[in-house]
PDB file of C-alpha atoms in Angstrom:
ATOM      1  CA  GLN A 220      22.913 -15.521  92.229  1.00 70.00           C
ATOM      2  CA  LYS A 221      20.028 -16.757  94.051  1.00 79.00           C
ATOM      3  CA  GLU A 222      19.029 -20.342  93.852  1.00 91.00           C
ATOM      4  CA  VAL A 223      15.436 -19.577  92.746  1.00 95.00           C
ATOM      5  CA  GLU A 224      14.671 -16.230  91.128  1.00 95.00           C
ATOM      6  CA  GLN A 225      11.322 -14.812  90.249  1.00 95.00           C
ATOM      7  CA  ASN A 226      10.207 -11.261  89.335  1.00 88.00           C
ATOM      8  CA  SER A 227       8.663  -9.637  92.464  1.00 84.00           C
ATOM      9  CA  GLY A 228       5.939  -7.970  90.601  1.00 85.00           C
ATOM     10  CA  PRO A 229       3.246  -6.697  90.959  1.00 92.00           C
ATOM     11  CA  LEU A 230       1.928  -8.425  87.790  1.00 95.00           C
ATOM     12  CA  SER A 231      -1.383  -6.946  86.771  1.00 96.00           C
ATOM     13  CA  VAL A 232      -3.637  -9.073  84.545  1.00 96.00           C
ATOM     14  CA  PRO A 233      -7.381  -8.252  83.467  1.00 97.00           C
ATOM     15  CA  GLU A 234     -10.052 -10.707  84.568  1.00 97.00           C
ATOM     16  CA  GLY A 235     -10.408 -13.613  82.187  1.00 97.00           C
ATOM     17  CA  ALA A 236      -7.042 -13.084  80.688  1.00 97.00           C
ATOM     18  CA  ILE A 237      -4.035 -15.467  81.009  1.00 97.00           C
ATOM     19  CA  ALA A 238      -1.348 -14.891  83.688  1.00 97.00           C
ATOM     20  CA  SER A 239       2.017 -16.101  83.142  1.00 97.00           C
ATOM     21  CA  LEU A 240       4.512 -16.390  85.925  1.00 97.00           C
ATOM     22  CA  ASN A 241       8.158 -17.168  85.722  1.00 96.00           C
ATOM     23  CA  CYS A 242      10.903 -18.775  87.491  1.00 96.00           C
ATOM     24  CA  THR A 243      14.463 -19.585  86.877  1.00 97.00           C
ATOM     25  CA  TYR A 244      16.801 -21.772  89.074  1.00 96.00           C
ATOM     26  CA  SER A 245      20.538 -22.248  89.305  1.00 94.00           C
ATOM     27  CA  ASP A 246      21.016 -25.928  90.306  1.00 91.00           C
ATOM     28  CA  ARG A 247      21.152 -27.897  87.202  1.00 91.00           C
ATOM     29  CA  GLY A 248      20.316 -31.126  88.661  1.00 89.00           C
ATOM     30  CA  SER A 249      17.184 -30.067  90.434  1.00 90.00           C
ATOM     31  CA  GLN A 250      14.472 -32.546  90.205  1.00 86.00           C
ATOM     32  CA  SER A 251      11.123 -31.467  91.608  1.00 90.00           C
ATOM     33  CA  PHE A 252       9.656 -27.829  90.818  1.00 94.00           C
ATOM     34  CA  PHE A 253       6.707 -26.629  92.828  1.00 94.00           C
ATOM     35  CA  TRP A 254       4.270 -23.546  92.635  1.00 97.00           C
ATOM     36  CA  TYR A 255       2.628 -22.352  96.002  1.00 96.00           C
ATOM     37  CA  ARG A 256       0.038 -19.704  96.242  1.00 97.00           C
ATOM     38  CA  GLN A 257       0.216 -17.568  99.373  1.00 97.00           C
ATOM     39  CA  TYR A 258      -2.521 -14.910 100.312  1.00 97.00           C
ATOM     40  CA  SER A 259      -1.604 -12.001 102.493  1.00 94.00           C
ATOM     41  CA  GLY A 260      -1.238 -13.007 106.064  1.00 91.00           C
ATOM     42  CA  LYS A 261      -1.633 -16.487 105.286  1.00 94.00           C
ATOM     43  CA  SER A 262       0.624 -19.534 104.784  1.00 95.00           C
ATOM     44  CA  PRO A 263       1.744 -21.198 101.346  1.00 95.00           C
ATOM     45  CA  GLU A 264      -0.686 -23.599  99.601  1.00 94.00           C
ATOM     46  CA  LEU A 265       0.655 -25.969  97.098  1.00 92.00           C
ATOM     47  CA  ILE A 266      -1.047 -25.570  93.746  1.00 94.00           C
ATOM     48  CA  MET A 267       1.208 -27.445  91.347  1.00 92.00           C
ATOM     49  CA  PHE A 268       4.205 -29.878  91.278  1.00 91.00           C
ATOM     50  CA  ILE A 269       6.103 -30.876  88.104  1.00 94.00           C
ATOM     51  CA  TYR A 270       9.160 -33.269  87.757  1.00 90.00           C
ATOM     52  CA  SER A 271       9.471 -33.905  83.852  1.00 91.00           C
ATOM     53  CA  ASN A 272      10.109 -31.534  81.027  1.00 94.00           C
ATOM     54  CA  GLY A 273       6.805 -30.335  79.295  1.00 95.00           C
ATOM     55  CA  ASP A 274       3.711 -29.222  80.290  1.00 96.00           C
ATOM     56  CA  LYS A 275       1.346 -30.364  83.264  1.00 95.00           C
ATOM     57  CA  GLU A 276      -2.216 -29.067  83.352  1.00 96.00           C
ATOM     58  CA  ASP A 277      -4.519 -29.168  86.394  1.00 95.00           C
ATOM     59  CA  GLY A 278      -7.955 -27.248  85.784  1.00 96.00           C
ATOM     60  CA  ARG A 279      -7.135 -23.638  85.043  1.00 97.00           C
ATOM     61  CA  PHE A 280      -3.431 -24.057  86.012  1.00 98.00           C
ATOM     62  CA  THR A 281      -0.527 -25.221  83.726  1.00 98.00           C
ATOM     63  CA  ALA A 282       3.017 -25.659  84.869  1.00 97.00           C
ATOM     64  CA  GLN A 283       5.643 -25.727  82.378  1.00 97.00           C
ATOM     65  CA  LEU A 284       9.149 -26.867  82.880  1.00 97.00           C
ATOM     66  CA  ASN A 285      12.379 -26.771  80.626  1.00 96.00           C
ATOM     67  CA  LYS A 286      15.510 -28.413  82.470  1.00 95.00           C
ATOM     68  CA  ALA A 287      17.822 -27.328  79.669  1.00 95.00           C
ATOM     69  CA  SER A 288      17.073 -23.591  80.074  1.00 95.00           C
ATOM     70  CA  GLN A 289      16.497 -24.011  83.913  1.00 96.00           C
ATOM     71  CA  TYR A 290      13.118 -22.436  83.635  1.00 96.00           C
ATOM     72  CA  VAL A 291       9.608 -23.068  85.288  1.00 97.00           C
ATOM     73  CA  SER A 292       6.607 -21.207  84.667  1.00 97.00           C
ATOM     74  CA  LEU A 293       2.879 -21.193  85.551  1.00 98.00           C
ATOM     75  CA  LEU A 294       0.067 -20.224  83.629  1.00 98.00           C
ATOM     76  CA  ILE A 295      -3.474 -19.382  84.869  1.00 98.00           C
ATOM     77  CA  ARG A 296      -6.242 -19.338  82.453  1.00 98.00           C
ATOM     78  CA  ASP A 297      -9.421 -17.580  82.749  1.00 98.00           C
ATOM     79  CA  SER A 298      -7.908 -15.344  85.564  1.00 97.00           C
ATOM     80  CA  GLN A 299     -10.147 -14.688  88.633  1.00 97.00           C
ATOM     81  CA  PRO A 300      -9.988 -11.985  91.293  1.00 96.00           C
ATOM     82  CA  SER A 301      -9.576 -14.725  93.760  1.00 96.00           C
ATOM     83  CA  ASP A 302      -6.198 -15.467  91.928  1.00 97.00           C
ATOM     84  CA  SER A 303      -4.943 -12.226  93.395  1.00 97.00           C
ATOM     85  CA  ALA A 304      -2.136 -13.483  95.539  1.00 97.00           C
ATOM     86  CA  THR A 305       1.779 -14.047  95.716  1.00 97.00           C
ATOM     87  CA  TYR A 306       2.898 -17.030  93.852  1.00 98.00           C
ATOM     88  CA  LEU A 307       6.032 -18.691  95.246  1.00 97.00           C
ATOM     89  CA  CYS A 308       8.393 -21.018  93.106  1.00 97.00           C
ATOM     90  CA  ALA A 309      10.055 -23.550  95.026  1.00 95.00           C
ATOM     91  CA  VAL A 310      12.694 -26.290  93.788  1.00 94.00           C
ATOM     92  CA  LYS A 311      14.136 -29.198  95.325  1.00 89.00           C
ATOM     93  CA  GLY A 312      17.949 -29.526  94.207  1.00 80.00           C
ATOM     94  CA  SER A 313      19.916 -32.335  93.360  1.00 75.00           C
ATOM     95  CA  SER A 314      21.643 -33.028  96.681  1.00 70.00           C
ATOM     96  CA  ALA A 315      19.359 -31.433  98.861  1.00 69.00           C
ATOM     97  CA  SER A 316      16.290 -32.781 100.944  1.00 77.00           C
ATOM     98  CA  LYS A 317      14.518 -29.514 101.459  1.00 84.00           C
ATOM     99  CA  ILE A 318      12.827 -27.175  99.118  1.00 89.00           C
ATOM    100  CA  ILE A 319      14.455 -23.599  98.224  1.00 92.00           C
ATOM    101  CA  PHE A 320      11.655 -20.866  97.621  1.00 95.00           C
ATOM    102  CA  GLY A 321      12.063 -17.905  95.517  1.00 96.00           C
ATOM    103  CA  SER A 322      10.870 -14.512  96.881  1.00 96.00           C
ATOM    104  CA  GLY A 323       7.581 -14.615  95.021  1.00 97.00           C
ATOM    105  CA  THR A 324       5.534 -12.733  92.514  1.00 97.00           C
ATOM    106  CA  ARG A 325       2.597 -10.690  93.349  1.00 96.00           C
ATOM    107  CA  LEU A 326      -0.141 -11.050  91.050  1.00 97.00           C
ATOM    108  CA  SER A 327      -3.110  -8.897  90.935  1.00 97.00           C
ATOM    109  CA  ILE A 328      -6.077  -9.499  88.657  1.00 96.00           C
ATOM    110  CA  ARG A 329      -8.050  -6.409  87.927  1.00 94.00           C
ATOM    111  CA  PRO A 330     -12.080  -6.550  87.225  1.00 90.00           C
TER     112      PRO A 330
ATOM    113  CA  ASP B 210      -6.241 -35.049 111.188  1.00 51.00           C
ATOM    114  CA  THR B 211      -6.863 -32.661 108.590  1.00 72.00           C
ATOM    115  CA  GLY B 212      -3.656 -30.649 108.401  1.00 92.00           C
ATOM    116  CA  VAL B 213      -0.710 -29.054 110.146  1.00 96.00           C
ATOM    117  CA  SER B 214      -1.350 -27.484 113.471  1.00 97.00           C
ATOM    118  CA  GLN B 215       0.861 -24.676 114.838  1.00 98.00           C
ATOM    119  CA  ASN B 216       0.673 -22.912 118.131  1.00 97.00           C
ATOM    120  CA  PRO B 217       0.556 -20.186 119.223  1.00 97.00           C
ATOM    121  CA  ARG B 218      -0.761 -18.170 116.103  1.00 97.00           C
ATOM    122  CA  HIS B 219       0.758 -15.140 117.512  1.00 97.00           C
ATOM    123  CA  LYS B 220       3.503 -14.341 120.097  1.00 98.00           C
ATOM    124  CA  ILE B 221       4.691 -10.837 121.061  1.00 98.00           C
ATOM    125  CA  THR B 222       7.655 -11.025 123.373  1.00 98.00           C
ATOM    126  CA  LYS B 223      10.242  -8.542 124.958  1.00 98.00           C
ATOM    127  CA  ARG B 224      13.740  -8.624 123.585  1.00 98.00           C
ATOM    128  CA  GLY B 225      15.931 -11.085 125.377  1.00 98.00           C
ATOM    129  CA  GLN B 226      13.083 -13.478 126.566  1.00 98.00           C
ATOM    130  CA  ASN B 227      12.962 -17.027 125.290  1.00 98.00           C
ATOM    131  CA  VAL B 228       9.873 -18.357 123.123  1.00 98.00           C
ATOM    132  CA  THR B 229       8.733 -21.755 121.962  1.00 98.00           C
ATOM    133  CA  PHE B 230       6.639 -22.878 119.278  1.00 98.00           C
ATOM    134  CA  ARG B 231       4.724 -26.148 118.761  1.00 98.00           C
ATOM    135  CA  CYS B 232       4.067 -27.945 115.359  1.00 98.00           C
ATOM    136  CA  ASP B 233       1.764 -31.062 115.217  1.00 97.00           C
ATOM    137  CA  PRO B 234       2.152 -32.456 111.469  1.00 94.00           C
ATOM    138  CA  ILE B 235      -0.067 -34.537 109.486  1.00 91.00           C
ATOM    139  CA  SER B 236       0.245 -37.895 111.382  1.00 88.00           C
ATOM    140  CA  GLU B 237       1.524 -39.991 108.473  1.00 85.00           C
ATOM    141  CA  HIS B 238       4.072 -37.800 107.213  1.00 87.00           C
ATOM    142  CA  ASN B 239       7.567 -38.664 108.150  1.00 86.00           C
ATOM    143  CA  ARG B 240       9.439 -35.433 107.549  1.00 90.00           C
ATOM    144  CA  LEU B 241       8.768 -32.097 109.356  1.00 93.00           C
ATOM    145  CA  TYR B 242      10.350 -28.765 108.333  1.00 94.00           C
ATOM    146  CA  TRP B 243      10.820 -25.476 109.889  1.00 97.00           C
ATOM    147  CA  TYR B 244      11.151 -22.196 107.826  1.00 97.00           C
ATOM    148  CA  ARG B 245      10.907 -18.492 108.570  1.00 97.00           C
ATOM    149  CA  GLN B 246       9.412 -15.809 106.319  1.00 97.00           C
ATOM    150  CA  THR B 247       9.824 -12.086 106.448  1.00 96.00           C
ATOM    151  CA  LEU B 248       7.686  -9.326 104.686  1.00 92.00           C
ATOM    152  CA  GLY B 249       8.097  -9.589 100.868  1.00 91.00           C
ATOM    153  CA  GLN B 250      10.594 -12.582 100.989  1.00 94.00           C
ATOM    154  CA  GLY B 251       9.862 -16.309 100.399  1.00 96.00           C
ATOM    155  CA  PRO B 252      10.226 -18.882 103.168  1.00 96.00           C
ATOM    156  CA  GLU B 253      13.704 -19.609 104.388  1.00 95.00           C
ATOM    157  CA  PHE B 254      14.798 -22.944 105.430  1.00 94.00           C
ATOM    158  CA  LEU B 255      15.635 -23.201 109.203  1.00 95.00           C
ATOM    159  CA  THR B 256      15.752 -27.017 109.920  1.00 95.00           C
ATOM    160  CA  TYR B 257      14.330 -30.380 109.217  1.00 92.00           C
ATOM    161  CA  PHE B 258      13.502 -33.951 110.739  1.00 93.00           C
ATOM    162  CA  GLN B 259      12.819 -37.201 109.251  1.00 90.00           C
ATOM    163  CA  ASN B 260      11.071 -39.228 112.113  1.00 90.00           C
ATOM    164  CA  GLU B 261      12.832 -38.093 115.233  1.00 91.00           C
ATOM    165  CA  ALA B 262      16.298 -37.421 113.658  1.00 92.00           C
ATOM    166  CA  GLN B 263      17.208 -33.623 112.951  1.00 92.00           C
ATOM    167  CA  LEU B 264      19.043 -34.140 109.350  1.00 90.00           C
ATOM    168  CA  GLU B 265      19.811 -30.638 108.528  1.00 89.00           C
ATOM    169  CA  LYS B 266      20.195 -27.375 110.097  1.00 91.00           C
ATOM    170  CA  SER B 267      20.685 -24.158 107.996  1.00 91.00           C
ATOM    171  CA  ARG B 268      24.216 -22.357 108.497  1.00 85.00           C
ATOM    172  CA  LEU B 269      21.977 -19.129 108.942  1.00 76.00           C
ATOM    173  CA  LEU B 270      20.659 -20.407 112.147  1.00 82.00           C
ATOM    174  CA  SER B 271      22.384 -19.054 115.136  1.00 87.00           C
ATOM    175  CA  ASP B 272      23.026 -21.242 118.286  1.00 92.00           C
ATOM    176  CA  ARG B 273      20.027 -19.341 119.879  1.00 95.00           C
ATOM    177  CA  PHE B 274      17.631 -21.573 117.782  1.00 96.00           C
ATOM    178  CA  SER B 275      17.018 -25.205 118.587  1.00 95.00           C
ATOM    179  CA  ALA B 276      14.478 -27.549 117.515  1.00 96.00           C
ATOM    180  CA  GLU B 277      13.290 -31.128 118.610  1.00 95.00           C
ATOM    181  CA  ARG B 278      11.096 -33.773 117.542  1.00 95.00           C
ATOM    182  CA  PRO B 279      10.747 -36.279 120.255  1.00 90.00           C
ATOM    183  CA  LYS B 280       9.276 -39.715 119.128  1.00 85.00           C
ATOM    184  CA  GLY B 281       9.099 -38.207 115.823  1.00 83.00           C
ATOM    185  CA  SER B 282       5.645 -36.935 116.234  1.00 89.00           C
ATOM    186  CA  PHE B 283       5.127 -33.048 117.272  1.00 95.00           C
ATOM    187  CA  SER B 284       8.069 -30.568 117.054  1.00 97.00           C
ATOM    188  CA  THR B 285       9.030 -27.625 118.996  1.00 97.00           C
ATOM    189  CA  LEU B 286      11.155 -24.610 117.906  1.00 97.00           C
ATOM    190  CA  GLU B 287      12.870 -22.637 120.748  1.00 97.00           C
ATOM    191  CA  ILE B 288      14.569 -19.356 120.537  1.00 97.00           C
ATOM    192  CA  GLN B 289      16.622 -18.016 123.286  1.00 97.00           C
ATOM    193  CA  ARG B 290      17.314 -14.396 124.037  1.00 97.00           C
ATOM    194  CA  THR B 291      15.058 -13.047 121.175  1.00 97.00           C
ATOM    195  CA  GLU B 292      16.382 -10.181 119.392  1.00 96.00           C
ATOM    196  CA  GLN B 293      14.326  -7.804 117.072  1.00 96.00           C
ATOM    197  CA  GLY B 294      15.720  -9.331 114.025  1.00 95.00           C
ATOM    198  CA  ASP B 295      13.754 -12.534 114.996  1.00 96.00           C
ATOM    199  CA  SER B 296      10.475 -10.852 114.060  1.00 97.00           C
ATOM    200  CA  ALA B 297       8.705 -13.086 111.413  1.00 97.00           C
ATOM    201  CA  MET B 298       6.315 -15.835 110.551  1.00 97.00           C
ATOM    202  CA  TYR B 299       7.673 -19.162 111.498  1.00 98.00           C
ATOM    203  CA  LEU B 300       6.252 -21.806 109.410  1.00 98.00           C
ATOM    204  CA  CYS B 301       6.065 -25.559 110.057  1.00 97.00           C
ATOM    205  CA  ALA B 302       5.376 -27.937 107.135  1.00 95.00           C
ATOM    206  CA  SER B 303       5.242 -31.709 106.741  1.00 91.00           C
ATOM    207  CA  SER B 304       5.563 -34.121 103.862  1.00 87.00           C
ATOM    208  CA  LEU B 305       5.787 -37.767 102.878  1.00 80.00           C
ATOM    209  CA  ALA B 306       9.002 -38.366 100.962  1.00 72.00           C
ATOM    210  CA  ARG B 307       9.554 -41.507  98.908  1.00 63.00           C
ATOM    211  CA  ALA B 308      12.739 -42.230  97.086  1.00 45.00           C
ATOM    212  CA  TYR B 309      14.475 -39.200  95.883  1.00 45.00           C
ATOM    213  CA  LEU B 310      11.361 -37.167  94.927  1.00 59.00           C
ATOM    214  CA  ASN B 311       9.632 -34.794  97.433  1.00 60.00           C
ATOM    215  CA  TYR B 312       5.659 -34.378  97.177  1.00 69.00           C
ATOM    216  CA  GLY B 313       5.638 -30.994  98.265  1.00 78.00           C
ATOM    217  CA  TYR B 314       5.020 -29.790 101.736  1.00 86.00           C
ATOM    218  CA  THR B 315       1.489 -29.091 103.644  1.00 90.00           C
ATOM    219  CA  PHE B 316       2.273 -25.729 105.561  1.00 95.00           C
ATOM    220  CA  GLY B 317       0.786 -24.893 108.896  1.00 96.00           C
ATOM    221  CA  SER B 318      -0.917 -21.598 109.513  1.00 96.00           C
ATOM    222  CA  GLY B 319       2.376 -20.415 111.149  1.00 97.00           C
ATOM    223  CA  THR B 320       3.315 -18.552 114.206  1.00 98.00           C
ATOM    224  CA  ARG B 321       3.979 -14.669 113.858  1.00 97.00           C
ATOM    225  CA  LEU B 322       6.358 -13.538 116.266  1.00 98.00           C
ATOM    226  CA  THR B 323       6.877 -10.079 117.257  1.00 98.00           C
ATOM    227  CA  VAL B 324       9.883  -9.055 119.319  1.00 98.00           C
ATOM    228  CA  VAL B 325       9.502  -5.591 121.047  1.00 97.00           C
TER     229      VAL B 325
END
């Protein structure tokens, strides 16, 4: 079992709709959870982090964390073509000082 | 200091040659990480430093890889006797870690290595 799992996609969403990206993790003691956006040929860019169960909103982005289900999600409202990218879920485990990344979900926003 | 700087941006080398990459982190960040990313995969952890101390090294990392961070400032990653399987994007990141939380990394632009 991979430590951090994501569907590779591609996920195709019409412009203006809500994009929903999901991630599960294996270490039940994980403490910190991150979403990174990566455009093709570029390095990852941190867009959200969350530590507590529930929702955290930042502009058009909402991160959701459910530690009991070991599940993290990212919602993007009013999707724009510029949101087309690969979204990486990342988790800091209970005993680790490093962040473990999933393989990413490719998101495509169609006009 | 506006971000993490990596040099060179691209490196093409012949199999068997040694290569060295440099990373300059955000100055106030005490942690520096090296990751490797291949096409279609997420970044894979290689090693990290807190100040000048190398605190963890991936078990997947062969002895051909070595990293240093003298004086807790910039870091270098050296790959000896390169192999075609070393072709990847090498990413450096830095962070400011407090207590048991990690506020996430800031990545550099990466060094793309091609071994021919």
